[in-house]
PDB file of C-alpha atoms in Angstrom:
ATOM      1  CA  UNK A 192       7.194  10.312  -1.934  1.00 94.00           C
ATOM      2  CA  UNK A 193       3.821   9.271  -0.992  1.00 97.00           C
ATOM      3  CA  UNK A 194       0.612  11.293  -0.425  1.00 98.00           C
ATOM      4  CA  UNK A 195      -2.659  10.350   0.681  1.00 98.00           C
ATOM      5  CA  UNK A 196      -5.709  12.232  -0.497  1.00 98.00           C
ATOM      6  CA  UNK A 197      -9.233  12.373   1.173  1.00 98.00           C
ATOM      7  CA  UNK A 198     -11.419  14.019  -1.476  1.00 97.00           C
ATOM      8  CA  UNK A 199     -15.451  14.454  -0.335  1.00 97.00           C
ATOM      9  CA  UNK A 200     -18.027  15.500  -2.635  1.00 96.00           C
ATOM     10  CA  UNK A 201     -21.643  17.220  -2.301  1.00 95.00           C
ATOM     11  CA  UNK A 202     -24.189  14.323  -3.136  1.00 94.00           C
ATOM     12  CA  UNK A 203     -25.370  16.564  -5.958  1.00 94.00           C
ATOM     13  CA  UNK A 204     -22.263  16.248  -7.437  1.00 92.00           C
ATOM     14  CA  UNK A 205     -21.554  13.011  -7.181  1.00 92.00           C
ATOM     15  CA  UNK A 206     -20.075  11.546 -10.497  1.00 92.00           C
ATOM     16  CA  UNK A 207     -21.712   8.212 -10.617  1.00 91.00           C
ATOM     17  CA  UNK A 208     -24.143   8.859 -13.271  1.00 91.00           C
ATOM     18  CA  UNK A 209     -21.298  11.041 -15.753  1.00 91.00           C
ATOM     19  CA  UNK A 210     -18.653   8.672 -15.548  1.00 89.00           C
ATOM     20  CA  UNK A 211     -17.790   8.193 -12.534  1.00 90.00           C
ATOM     21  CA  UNK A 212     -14.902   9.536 -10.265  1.00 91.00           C
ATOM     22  CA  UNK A 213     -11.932   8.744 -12.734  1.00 91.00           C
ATOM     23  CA  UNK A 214     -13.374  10.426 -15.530  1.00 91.00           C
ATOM     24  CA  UNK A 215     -14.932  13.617 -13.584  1.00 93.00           C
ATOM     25  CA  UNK A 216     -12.600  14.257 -10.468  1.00 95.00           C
ATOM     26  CA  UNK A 217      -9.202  13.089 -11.413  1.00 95.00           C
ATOM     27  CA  UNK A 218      -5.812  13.005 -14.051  1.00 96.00           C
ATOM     28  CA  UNK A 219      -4.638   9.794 -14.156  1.00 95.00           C
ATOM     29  CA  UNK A 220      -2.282  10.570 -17.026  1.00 96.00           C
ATOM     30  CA  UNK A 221      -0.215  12.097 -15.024  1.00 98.00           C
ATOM     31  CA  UNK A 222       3.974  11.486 -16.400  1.00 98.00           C
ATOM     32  CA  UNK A 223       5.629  11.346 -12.906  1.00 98.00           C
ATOM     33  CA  UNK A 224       3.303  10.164 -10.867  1.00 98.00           C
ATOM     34  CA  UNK A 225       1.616   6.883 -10.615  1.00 98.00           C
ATOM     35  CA  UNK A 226      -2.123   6.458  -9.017  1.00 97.00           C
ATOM     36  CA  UNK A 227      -1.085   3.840  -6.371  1.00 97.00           C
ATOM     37  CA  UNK A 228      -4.500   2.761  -4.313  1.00 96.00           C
ATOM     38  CA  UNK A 229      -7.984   3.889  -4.421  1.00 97.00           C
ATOM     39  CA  UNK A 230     -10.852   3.714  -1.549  1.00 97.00           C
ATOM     40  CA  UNK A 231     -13.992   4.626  -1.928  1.00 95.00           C
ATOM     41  CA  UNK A 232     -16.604   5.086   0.812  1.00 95.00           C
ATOM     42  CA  UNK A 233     -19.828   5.527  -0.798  1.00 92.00           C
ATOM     43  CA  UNK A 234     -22.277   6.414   1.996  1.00 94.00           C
ATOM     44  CA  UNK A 235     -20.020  10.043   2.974  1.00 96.00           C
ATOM     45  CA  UNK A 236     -18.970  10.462  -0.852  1.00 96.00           C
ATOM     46  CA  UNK A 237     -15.329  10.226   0.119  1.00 97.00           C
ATOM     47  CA  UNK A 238     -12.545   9.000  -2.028  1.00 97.00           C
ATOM     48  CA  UNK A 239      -8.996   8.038  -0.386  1.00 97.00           C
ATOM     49  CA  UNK A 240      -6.226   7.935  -3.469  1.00 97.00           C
ATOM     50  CA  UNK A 241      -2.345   6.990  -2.477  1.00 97.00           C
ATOM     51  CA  UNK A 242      -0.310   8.631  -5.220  1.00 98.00           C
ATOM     52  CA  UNK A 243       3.639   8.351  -5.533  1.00 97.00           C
ATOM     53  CA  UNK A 244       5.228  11.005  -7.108  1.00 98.00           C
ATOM     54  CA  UNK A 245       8.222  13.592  -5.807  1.00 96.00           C
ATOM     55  CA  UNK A 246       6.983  16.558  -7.320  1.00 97.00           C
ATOM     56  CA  UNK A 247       3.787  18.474  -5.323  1.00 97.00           C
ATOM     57  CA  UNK A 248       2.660  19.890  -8.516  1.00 98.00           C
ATOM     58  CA  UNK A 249       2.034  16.445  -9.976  1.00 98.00           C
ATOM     59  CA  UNK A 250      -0.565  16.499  -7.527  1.00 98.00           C
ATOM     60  CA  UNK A 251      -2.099  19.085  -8.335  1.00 98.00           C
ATOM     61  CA  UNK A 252      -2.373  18.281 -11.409  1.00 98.00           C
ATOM     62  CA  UNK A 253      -3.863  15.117 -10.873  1.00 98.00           C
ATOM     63  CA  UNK A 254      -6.410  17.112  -8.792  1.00 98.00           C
ATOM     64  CA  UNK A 255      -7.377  19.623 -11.246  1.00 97.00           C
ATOM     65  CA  UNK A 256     -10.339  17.893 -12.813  1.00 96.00           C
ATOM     66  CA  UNK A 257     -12.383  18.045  -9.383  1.00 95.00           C
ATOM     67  CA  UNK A 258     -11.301  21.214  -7.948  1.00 94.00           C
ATOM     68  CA  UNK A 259     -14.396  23.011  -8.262  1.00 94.00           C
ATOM     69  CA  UNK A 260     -16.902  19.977  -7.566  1.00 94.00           C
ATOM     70  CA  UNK A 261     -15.080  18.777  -4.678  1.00 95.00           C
ATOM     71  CA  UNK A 262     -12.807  19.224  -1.711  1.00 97.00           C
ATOM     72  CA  UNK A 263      -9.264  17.526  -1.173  1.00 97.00           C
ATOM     73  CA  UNK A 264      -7.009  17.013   1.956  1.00 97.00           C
ATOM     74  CA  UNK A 265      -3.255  15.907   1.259  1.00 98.00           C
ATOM     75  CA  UNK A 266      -0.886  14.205   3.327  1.00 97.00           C
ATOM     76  CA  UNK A 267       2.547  12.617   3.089  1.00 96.00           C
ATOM     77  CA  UNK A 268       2.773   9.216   4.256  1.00 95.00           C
ATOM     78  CA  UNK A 269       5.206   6.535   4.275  1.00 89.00           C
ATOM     79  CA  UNK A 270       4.682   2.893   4.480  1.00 80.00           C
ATOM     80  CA  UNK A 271       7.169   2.319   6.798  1.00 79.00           C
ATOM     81  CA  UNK A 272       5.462   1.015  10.077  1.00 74.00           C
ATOM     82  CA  UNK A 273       6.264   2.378  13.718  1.00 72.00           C
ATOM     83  CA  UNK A 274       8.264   0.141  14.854  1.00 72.00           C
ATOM     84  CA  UNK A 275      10.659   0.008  11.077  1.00 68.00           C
ATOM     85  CA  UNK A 276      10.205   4.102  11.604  1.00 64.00           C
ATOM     86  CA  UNK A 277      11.391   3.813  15.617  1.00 70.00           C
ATOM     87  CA  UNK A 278      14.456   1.406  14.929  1.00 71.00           C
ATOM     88  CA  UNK A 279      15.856   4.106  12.390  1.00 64.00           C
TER      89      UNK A 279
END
């Protein structure tokens, strides 16, 4: 399963000076789930990760780094498109 994540930070703790987001928000070495994608949109100190994994608690571990310098939304996705969803 796939999950999108929108995490924002506070400018003050933005980790671009200590090693930047990989290093101070996130667990990449995660067994079980594997860091897709990553978007970054400087300007509103957001960062957009698509992870793959089928266990939720991968996630959170992946998260744990940042969860007390930052916020994070979660969402399933799929990459099928409408229509591929609509003929099912």
């Amino acid at each position: 399963m796939q999950f999108l994540i929108t995490q924002i930070h506070d400018p003050q703790d933005c980790p671009k000076d200590i090693g930047g987001f990989r290093k101070v928000f996130i667990n990449e070495e995660v067994d079980g789930l594997t860091l897709k994608n990553v978007f970054i949109e400087h300007g509103s100190h957001t960062i957009i990760y698509i992870v793959e994994t089928d266990n939720y608690d991968k996630v959170v571990e992946f998260l744990e780094p940042g969860m007390l310098k930052c916020s994070s939304s979660i969402s399933p996705v799929s990459s099928l498109s409408v229509d591929e969803t609509l003929k099912k």
